[in-house]
XYZ file of N, CA and C in Angstrom:
606
model
N 24.451 -5.804 -15.737
C 24.399 -4.958 -14.609
C 23.883 -5.736 -13.374
N 22.941 -6.599 -13.468
C 22.484 -7.280 -12.334
C 23.253 -8.610 -12.010
N 24.205 -8.951 -12.938
C 25.133 -10.133 -12.689
C 24.330 -11.399 -12.439
N 23.231 -11.553 -13.216
C 22.484 -12.815 -13.147
C 21.516 -12.812 -11.874
N 21.515 -11.893 -11.103
C 20.506 -11.815 -10.017
C 19.103 -11.694 -10.393
N 18.064 -12.460 -9.732
C 16.787 -12.312 -10.157
C 16.274 -10.876 -9.721
N 15.287 -10.472 -10.521
C 14.546 -9.150 -10.118
C 13.122 -9.476 -9.826
N 12.595 -9.001 -8.664
C 11.177 -9.073 -8.312
C 10.480 -7.785 -8.763
N 9.605 -7.810 -9.538
C 8.868 -6.684 -10.009
C 7.561 -6.657 -9.225
N 7.336 -5.418 -8.585
C 6.004 -5.057 -7.995
C 5.277 -3.984 -8.776
N 4.092 -4.292 -9.152
C 3.259 -3.212 -9.824
C 2.319 -2.586 -8.953
N 2.273 -1.280 -8.795
C 1.282 -0.504 -8.053
C 0.202 -0.175 -9.108
N -0.829 -0.780 -9.144
C -1.843 -0.712 -10.338
C -2.547 0.577 -10.251
N -3.005 1.097 -9.065
C -4.113 2.148 -9.163
C -4.046 3.332 -8.206
N -3.288 3.172 -7.139
C -3.241 4.243 -6.160
C -4.630 4.549 -5.566
N -4.625 5.499 -4.725
C -5.812 5.867 -4.071
C -6.587 7.070 -4.778
N -5.861 7.818 -5.399
C -6.541 9.070 -5.966
C -6.344 9.193 -7.540
N -5.515 8.415 -8.109
C -5.207 8.632 -9.619
C -6.437 8.332 -10.437
N -6.614 9.231 -11.492
C -7.663 9.076 -12.351
C -7.203 8.729 -13.790
N -8.127 8.409 -14.757
C -7.649 8.224 -16.141
C -7.158 9.645 -16.638
N -5.948 9.515 -17.368
C -5.473 10.755 -18.005
C -4.546 10.363 -19.121
N -4.379 11.219 -20.160
C -3.526 11.014 -21.207
C -3.421 9.777 -21.875
N -4.655 9.164 -21.987
C -4.782 7.838 -22.523
C -4.567 6.644 -21.699
N -4.201 6.827 -20.416
C -4.032 5.824 -19.460
C -5.296 5.610 -18.733
N -5.602 4.463 -18.616
C -6.835 3.961 -17.916
C -6.511 3.287 -16.657
N -6.973 3.848 -15.572
C -6.689 3.420 -14.201
C -7.634 2.304 -13.710
N -7.415 1.083 -13.463
C -8.388 0.141 -13.020
C -8.917 0.473 -11.742
N -10.239 0.495 -11.599
C -10.803 0.953 -10.295
C -11.716 -0.065 -9.670
N -12.537 -0.846 -10.491
C -13.416 -1.730 -9.850
C -12.810 -3.235 -9.759
N -13.237 -4.092 -8.994
C -12.592 -5.312 -8.657
C -12.242 -6.061 -9.884
N -13.194 -6.241 -10.735
C -12.933 -7.165 -12.009
C -11.872 -6.461 -12.921
N -11.861 -5.061 -12.977
C -10.815 -4.371 -13.705
C -9.429 -4.575 -13.177
N -9.473 -4.484 -11.770
C -8.022 -4.790 -11.142
C -7.675 -6.165 -11.308
N -8.578 -7.095 -11.179
C -8.267 -8.548 -11.446
C -7.676 -8.728 -12.816
N -8.273 -8.138 -13.872
C -7.788 -8.273 -15.163
C -6.419 -7.605 -15.522
N -6.261 -6.439 -14.898
C -5.020 -5.676 -15.025
C -3.877 -6.505 -14.269
N -4.137 -7.071 -13.207
C -3.127 -7.838 -12.344
C -2.749 -9.081 -13.254
N -3.691 -9.712 -13.792
C -3.310 -10.822 -14.710
C -2.392 -10.481 -15.907
N -2.660 -9.283 -16.547
C -1.767 -8.861 -17.581
C -0.387 -8.477 -17.218
N -0.306 -7.922 -15.808
C 0.954 -7.677 -15.248
C 1.721 -8.929 -14.977
N 1.067 -9.991 -14.460
C 1.559 -11.324 -14.226
C 2.091 -11.885 -15.528
N 1.458 -11.834 -16.567
C 1.843 -12.336 -17.881
C 3.119 -11.629 -18.351
N 3.134 -10.259 -17.984
C 4.378 -9.494 -18.443
C 5.640 -9.751 -17.503
N 5.505 -10.445 -16.423
C 6.673 -10.782 -15.615
C 6.521 -10.319 -14.126
N 5.398 -9.553 -13.816
C 5.448 -9.103 -12.373
C 5.098 -10.223 -11.394
N 5.789 -10.084 -10.241
C 5.548 -11.028 -9.258
C 4.585 -10.664 -8.114
N 4.346 -9.344 -8.034
C 3.464 -8.865 -6.952
C 2.699 -7.717 -7.440
N 1.425 -7.421 -6.961
C 0.729 -6.315 -7.293
C 0.254 -5.665 -5.981
N 0.392 -4.294 -5.960
C -0.007 -3.469 -4.852
C -1.356 -2.749 -5.178
N -2.370 -2.921 -4.388
C -3.635 -2.500 -4.802
C -4.278 -1.561 -3.803
N -5.139 -0.655 -4.166
C -6.017 0.237 -3.477
C -7.473 -0.184 -3.944
N -8.450 0.018 -2.973
C -9.846 -0.195 -3.447
C -10.446 1.054 -3.700
N -11.508 1.122 -4.656
C -12.245 2.240 -4.953
C -13.735 1.944 -4.897
N -14.504 2.884 -4.521
C -15.977 2.641 -4.463
C -16.578 2.681 -5.838
N -17.904 2.643 -5.849
C -18.560 2.481 -7.118
C -18.463 3.729 -8.016
N -17.991 4.895 -7.306
C -17.729 6.145 -8.030
C -16.259 6.392 -8.469
N -15.560 5.391 -8.101
C -14.012 5.501 -8.369
C -13.225 6.203 -7.313
N -13.861 6.418 -6.240
C -13.083 7.240 -5.008
C -12.482 6.102 -4.094
N -11.406 6.502 -3.536
C -10.712 5.444 -2.701
C -11.542 5.149 -1.465
N -11.421 3.814 -1.003
C -12.266 3.272 -0.003
C -11.420 2.296 0.949
N -11.949 2.357 2.131
C -11.336 1.338 3.156
C -12.323 0.193 3.284
N -13.243 0.003 2.569
C -14.342 -0.982 2.665
C -13.772 -2.408 2.505
N -13.744 -3.178 3.588
C -13.025 -4.430 3.542
C -13.734 -5.410 2.515
N -14.961 -5.275 2.318
C -15.718 -6.091 1.369
C -15.251 -5.851 -0.057
N -14.791 -4.649 -0.360
C -14.331 -4.263 -1.718
C -12.939 -5.025 -1.841
N -12.029 -4.808 -0.811
C -10.850 -5.367 -0.807
C -10.774 -6.915 -0.974
N -11.865 -7.602 -0.265
C -11.961 -9.007 -0.404
C -12.295 -9.485 -1.852
N -13.213 -8.632 -2.417
C -13.614 -8.896 -3.823
C -12.518 -8.697 -4.761
N -11.611 -7.684 -4.535
C -10.461 -7.376 -5.422
C -9.580 -8.790 -5.257
N -9.273 -9.146 -4.019
C -8.417 -10.426 -3.929
C -9.044 -11.555 -4.578
N -10.335 -11.820 -4.648
C -11.008 -12.878 -5.248
C -10.846 -12.746 -6.743
N -10.949 -11.478 -7.318
C -11.004 -11.367 -8.741
C -9.528 -11.601 -9.276
N -8.545 -11.127 -8.436
C -7.128 -11.377 -8.835
C -6.724 -12.806 -8.780
N -7.198 -13.481 -7.744
C -6.794 -14.924 -7.665
C -7.490 -15.845 -8.674
N -8.750 -15.343 -9.172
C -9.402 -16.060 -10.212
C -8.749 -16.135 -11.551
N -7.766 -15.060 -11.645
C -7.088 -14.876 -12.990
C -5.627 -15.241 -13.006
N -4.968 -15.166 -11.983
C -3.525 -15.421 -11.940
C -2.951 -15.677 -10.514
N -1.781 -16.284 -10.413
C -1.276 -16.469 -9.060
C -0.247 -15.373 -8.599
N -0.281 -14.165 -9.127
C 0.444 -13.094 -8.747
C 0.166 -12.929 -7.228
N 1.286 -12.455 -6.444
C 1.157 -12.072 -5.047
C 0.372 -10.827 -4.908
N -0.336 -10.775 -3.893
C -1.197 -9.556 -3.562
C -0.698 -8.908 -2.243
N -0.475 -7.521 -2.473
C -0.242 -6.578 -1.331
C -1.267 -5.545 -1.355
N -1.958 -5.301 -0.184
C -2.908 -4.228 -0.126
C -2.178 -3.060 0.442
N -2.790 -1.829 0.085
C -2.198 -0.640 0.693
C -2.380 -0.615 2.149
N -1.440 0.149 2.899
C -1.523 0.310 4.352
C -2.148 1.588 4.689
N -2.359 2.506 3.640
C -2.751 3.785 3.812
C -4.075 4.184 3.437
N -4.790 3.363 2.621
C -6.158 3.589 2.088
C -6.095 4.802 1.220
N -5.824 5.979 1.655
C -5.865 7.233 1.016
C -6.906 8.017 1.655
N -6.755 9.360 1.187
C -7.640 10.392 1.820
C -8.946 10.539 1.123
N -9.798 11.223 1.895
C -11.163 11.583 1.381
C -11.298 13.137 1.556
N -12.217 13.716 0.764
C -12.487 15.100 0.966
C -13.844 15.245 1.819
N -13.762 16.107 2.870
C -14.906 16.470 3.555
C -15.753 17.256 2.532
N -17.016 16.784 2.408
C -17.953 17.436 1.508
C -18.233 18.876 1.888
N -18.228 19.045 3.274
C -18.609 20.428 3.723
C -17.434 21.433 3.562
N -16.239 21.043 3.928
C -15.119 21.881 3.938
C -14.191 21.825 2.790
N -14.215 20.628 2.072
C -13.290 20.337 0.957
C -11.881 20.010 1.353
N -11.709 19.877 2.833
C -10.479 19.486 3.291
C -10.178 17.962 3.240
N -8.880 17.619 3.164
C -8.621 16.228 3.063
C -8.816 15.668 4.383
N -9.235 14.358 4.599
C -9.451 13.627 5.740
C -8.638 12.312 5.624
N -7.714 12.092 6.501
C -7.061 10.728 6.458
C -7.869 9.783 7.224
N -7.866 8.421 6.787
C -8.438 7.388 7.559
C -7.968 7.193 8.906
N -8.758 6.613 9.817
C -8.363 6.447 11.193
C -7.385 5.253 11.200
N -6.641 5.081 12.306
C -5.909 3.964 12.479
C -6.712 2.669 12.484
N -7.930 2.700 13.139
C -8.855 1.578 13.226
C -9.181 1.099 11.760
N -9.494 2.111 10.853
C -9.769 1.764 9.468
C -8.713 1.024 8.740
N -7.452 1.602 9.025
C -6.312 0.943 8.441
C -5.957 -0.434 8.911
N -6.108 -0.489 10.242
C -5.866 -1.857 10.930
C -6.894 -2.928 10.437
N -8.006 -2.415 9.950
C -9.115 -3.333 9.527
C -8.607 -4.153 8.343
N -7.681 -3.557 7.608
C -7.166 -4.281 6.418
C -6.236 -5.429 6.674
N -5.972 -5.711 8.077
C -5.165 -6.826 8.477
C -6.126 -8.031 8.576
N -7.401 -7.785 8.525
C -8.325 -8.910 8.785
C -9.271 -9.053 7.612
N -8.673 -9.236 6.428
C -9.526 -9.533 5.274
C -9.657 -11.054 5.055
N -10.825 -11.413 4.464
C -11.105 -12.728 4.026
C -11.751 -12.824 2.707
N -10.974 -13.273 1.578
C -9.710 -13.965 1.721
C -8.521 -12.966 2.109
N -7.453 -13.432 2.661
C -6.427 -12.637 3.136
C -5.415 -12.288 1.904
N -4.746 -11.216 1.894
C -3.891 -10.762 0.972
C -2.491 -11.544 1.436
N -1.602 -11.586 0.362
C -0.390 -12.336 0.648
C 0.618 -11.572 1.565
N 0.893 -10.300 1.234
C 1.847 -9.525 1.817
C 1.274 -8.177 2.274
N 2.079 -7.477 3.170
C 1.536 -6.204 3.835
C 2.712 -5.246 3.667
N 2.141 -3.943 3.933
C 3.149 -2.830 4.004
C 2.782 -1.865 5.044
N 3.796 -1.042 5.429
C 3.559 -0.048 6.474
C 4.532 0.977 6.403
N 4.087 2.242 6.399
C 5.131 3.453 6.352
C 5.643 3.552 7.787
N 7.142 3.771 7.732
C 7.774 3.871 8.969
C 7.685 5.126 9.678
N 7.070 6.161 9.110
C 6.984 7.397 9.819
C 5.902 8.277 8.990
N 5.925 9.569 9.431
C 4.991 10.550 8.809
C 5.677 11.510 8.047
N 5.009 12.059 6.987
C 5.680 13.112 6.096
C 4.497 13.757 5.301
N 4.817 14.863 4.674
C 4.026 15.544 3.897
C 3.997 15.092 2.393
N 2.783 14.753 1.910
C 2.740 14.082 0.569
C 2.325 15.081 -0.408
N 2.979 15.132 -1.541
C 2.691 16.097 -2.649
C 2.887 15.385 -4.047
N 1.690 15.153 -4.679
C 1.758 14.473 -5.972
C 0.591 14.935 -6.895
N 0.719 16.142 -7.648
C -0.382 16.642 -8.315
C -0.953 15.539 -9.302
N -0.063 14.798 -10.007
C -0.600 13.917 -11.044
C -1.355 12.722 -10.355
N -0.950 12.430 -9.112
C -1.592 11.365 -8.458
C -2.846 11.721 -7.597
N -3.346 12.990 -7.786
C -4.404 13.451 -7.024
C -4.255 14.306 -5.863
N -2.878 14.678 -5.563
C -2.679 15.424 -4.371
C -2.097 16.779 -4.822
N -2.832 17.858 -5.150
C -2.377 19.101 -5.743
C -1.701 19.916 -4.817
N -1.898 19.587 -3.545
C -1.190 20.324 -2.484
C -0.527 19.543 -1.437
N 0.370 19.974 -0.665
C 0.932 19.046 0.391
C -0.116 18.584 1.439
N -0.108 17.377 1.639
C -1.159 16.783 2.632
C -0.207 16.038 3.650
N -0.437 16.321 5.120
C 0.115 15.524 5.988
C -0.258 13.977 5.895
N 0.713 13.095 5.852
C 0.481 11.679 5.808
C 0.884 11.098 7.148
N -0.048 10.872 7.912
C 0.289 10.515 9.351
C 0.256 9.043 9.586
N 1.404 8.449 10.129
C 1.508 7.179 10.568
C 1.911 7.059 11.927
N 1.078 6.819 12.940
C 1.292 6.883 14.331
C 2.178 5.674 14.727
N 2.966 5.929 15.826
C 3.707 4.804 16.391
C 2.755 3.641 16.695
N 1.580 3.874 17.257
C 0.701 2.793 17.611
C 0.333 2.016 16.427
N 0.023 2.649 15.286
C -0.302 1.888 14.021
C 0.802 1.060 13.543
N 2.062 1.585 13.555
C 3.193 1.045 13.195
C 3.523 -0.344 13.945
N 3.412 -0.113 15.246
C 3.704 -1.356 16.218
C 2.608 -2.398 16.127
N 1.348 -1.868 16.009
C 0.269 -2.995 15.896
C 0.362 -3.807 14.612
N 0.695 -3.099 13.439
C 0.845 -3.714 12.141
C 2.005 -4.613 12.261
N 3.199 -4.198 12.649
C 4.366 -5.106 12.597
C 3.995 -6.373 13.444
N 3.417 -6.243 14.652
C 3.203 -7.318 15.602
C 2.224 -8.349 14.886
N 1.080 -7.770 14.381
C -0.008 -8.672 13.680
C 0.592 -9.375 12.453
N 1.241 -8.668 11.624
C 1.720 -9.398 10.382
C 2.682 -10.489 10.700
N 3.604 -10.294 11.620
C 4.587 -11.264 11.898
C 3.934 -12.563 12.674
N 2.907 -12.194 13.439
C 2.236 -13.277 14.068
C 1.451 -14.020 13.084
N 1.103 -13.598 11.929
C 0.438 -14.294 10.851
C 1.461 -15.175 10.066
N 2.704 -14.856 10.307
C 3.705 -15.494 9.550
C 3.947 -14.895 8.091
N 3.615 -13.739 7.946
C 3.670 -13.004 6.622
C 4.893 -12.043 6.695
N 4.940 -11.219 5.618
C 6.091 -10.339 5.468
C 5.601 -8.989 5.294
N 6.521 -7.932 5.652
C 6.186 -6.614 5.531
C 7.124 -5.848 4.615
N 6.526 -4.888 3.938
C 7.305 -4.007 3.129
C 7.291 -2.638 4.007
N 8.428 -2.159 4.387
C 8.577 -0.952 5.098
C 8.846 0.165 4.095
N 7.866 1.154 4.220
C 8.049 2.420 3.432
C 8.812 3.388 4.238
N 10.051 3.682 3.729
C 10.935 4.592 4.334
C 10.701 6.051 3.771
N 9.968 6.843 4.451
C 9.758 8.175 3.957
C 10.780 9.167 4.137
N 11.579 8.926 5.163
C 12.793 9.827 5.384
C 13.686 9.076 6.488
N 14.849 9.708 6.788
C 15.868 8.861 7.602
C 15.344 8.536 8.982
N 14.469 9.396 9.631
C 14.017 9.113 10.934
C 13.225 7.802 10.933
N 12.620 7.420 9.857
C 11.906 6.098 9.740
C 12.783 5.011 9.968
N 14.060 5.084 9.525
C 14.970 4.024 9.759
C 15.392 3.891 11.199
N 15.621 5.096 11.707
C 15.991 5.178 13.271
C 14.871 4.579 14.077
N 13.611 4.927 13.827
C 12.494 4.441 14.587
C 12.362 2.973 14.438
N 12.600 2.356 13.275
C 12.529 0.905 13.196
C 13.631 0.174 13.794
N 14.785 0.783 13.698
C 15.946 0.225 14.407
C 15.672 0.234 15.975
N 15.046 1.199 16.441
C 14.770 1.326 17.846
C 13.727 0.144 18.249
N 12.842 0.030 17.355
C 11.769 -1.017 17.675
C 12.350 -2.368 17.654
N 13.306 -2.705 16.765
C 13.867 -3.969 16.675
C 14.825 -4.244 17.872
N 15.479 -3.050 18.316
C 16.357 -3.267 19.585
C 15.441 -3.379 20.759
N 14.250 -2.963 20.700
C 13.248 -3.247 21.846
C 12.593 -4.581 21.771
N 12.949 -5.369 20.750
C 12.412 -6.659 20.614
C 11.182 -6.881 19.815
N 10.600 -5.742 19.205
C 9.332 -5.802 18.501
C 9.412 -6.748 17.213
N 10.511 -6.760 16.573
C 10.838 -7.518 15.376
C 12.300 -7.921 15.345
N 12.627 -9.010 14.557
C 14.096 -9.399 14.435
C 14.564 -8.537 13.161
N 15.604 -7.786 13.541
C 16.206 -6.876 12.408
C 17.000 -7.659 11.469
N 17.190 -8.939 11.670
C 18.011 -9.761 10.647
C 17.024 -10.690 9.799
N 15.793 -10.607 10.029
C 14.827 -11.286 9.174
C 14.683 -10.680 7.746
N 14.207 -11.391 6.823
C 14.029 -10.831 5.559
C 12.820 -9.991 5.464
N 13.002 -8.785 5.167
C 11.980 -7.857 4.993
C 12.121 -7.055 3.574
N 11.045 -6.489 3.190
C 11.070 -5.638 1.899
C 11.196 -4.203 2.314
N 11.890 -3.418 1.485
C 12.103 -2.004 1.781
C 11.763 -1.205 0.635
N 10.990 -0.024 0.779
C 10.638 0.762 -0.196
C 11.159 2.227 0.172
N 12.296 2.601 -0.517
C 12.852 3.823 -0.106
C 12.157 4.884 -1.078
N 11.304 5.694 -0.492
C 10.252 6.396 -1.096
C 10.769 7.590 -2.049
N 10.227 7.623 -3.130
C 10.327 8.814 -3.976
C 8.949 9.404 -4.180
N 8.617 9.691 -5.402
C 7.272 10.057 -5.748
C 6.738 11.252 -4.831
N 5.595 11.114 -4.142
C 5.040 12.191 -3.525
C 5.810 12.571 -2.218
N 6.655 11.712 -1.811
C 7.550 12.060 -0.532
C 8.778 12.586 -0.853
N 9.121 12.630 -2.256
C 10.541 12.971 -2.611
C 11.493 11.832 -2.319
N 12.806 12.092 -2.594
C 13.689 11.019 -2.479
C 14.017 10.727 -0.978
N 14.157 9.396 -0.704
C 14.420 9.111 0.752
C 16.049 8.774 0.809
C-alpha cells in the first residue's frame, strides 16, 4: 500500500485532560512520560507529542514541568519531542466553567530550556468535543491570528519546523494568505495534521 515509502509515527502520549480508564494508564508526571516515550521509541515511533500535568494530574502550562519532561525523555531515548501548542483548559473553581490559557502562556512554550525539537500550532479556532478525552461538552478552542503569526515567525527564526493543525477549511485559506503575505514560504517542508477527534473530520 505504501509502495516502500517510509512512515513517520507520532505518538500523542497523554493529552491535557485524559485520565486513566478501562485499564489504560495515562502518563502524567515527567518520569512516567519519559519512560512511556522510550517504550514508544523502541516500538518504532519517531516523535512524541506531550502535554504537562501538575502534581495532581491536571494540565499545566508551567515551563519548568515541560523542561523536566524534555530532560526525562532525552535521558531515555533519542525520540523527537513536540510539545502541545494549546496547553489545555482549566476549570474555574468558583463557576466550574472552562478557562483557556492566554496567548502569553502558550507563547511561553516557545522559550523552554532545554528546548523541544518540533512545534505545532492550530491554524484556526473551532469548538472541541471529546467526552473520552475530558471534554464532555463543546468548548470553544480559540487560536488568535496574533498567536498564529507570532508562533510561525518565532519557530522559523529558530530554524525548527511546525506542524499545522487544520481544524477546518478556513485554516488552510488563512495559512495560504499568510504565506502570500510573506510570513512563511509555502514551498518549505511542513507537517500537517488534518484534524479528526474532538474537532471532527477536516
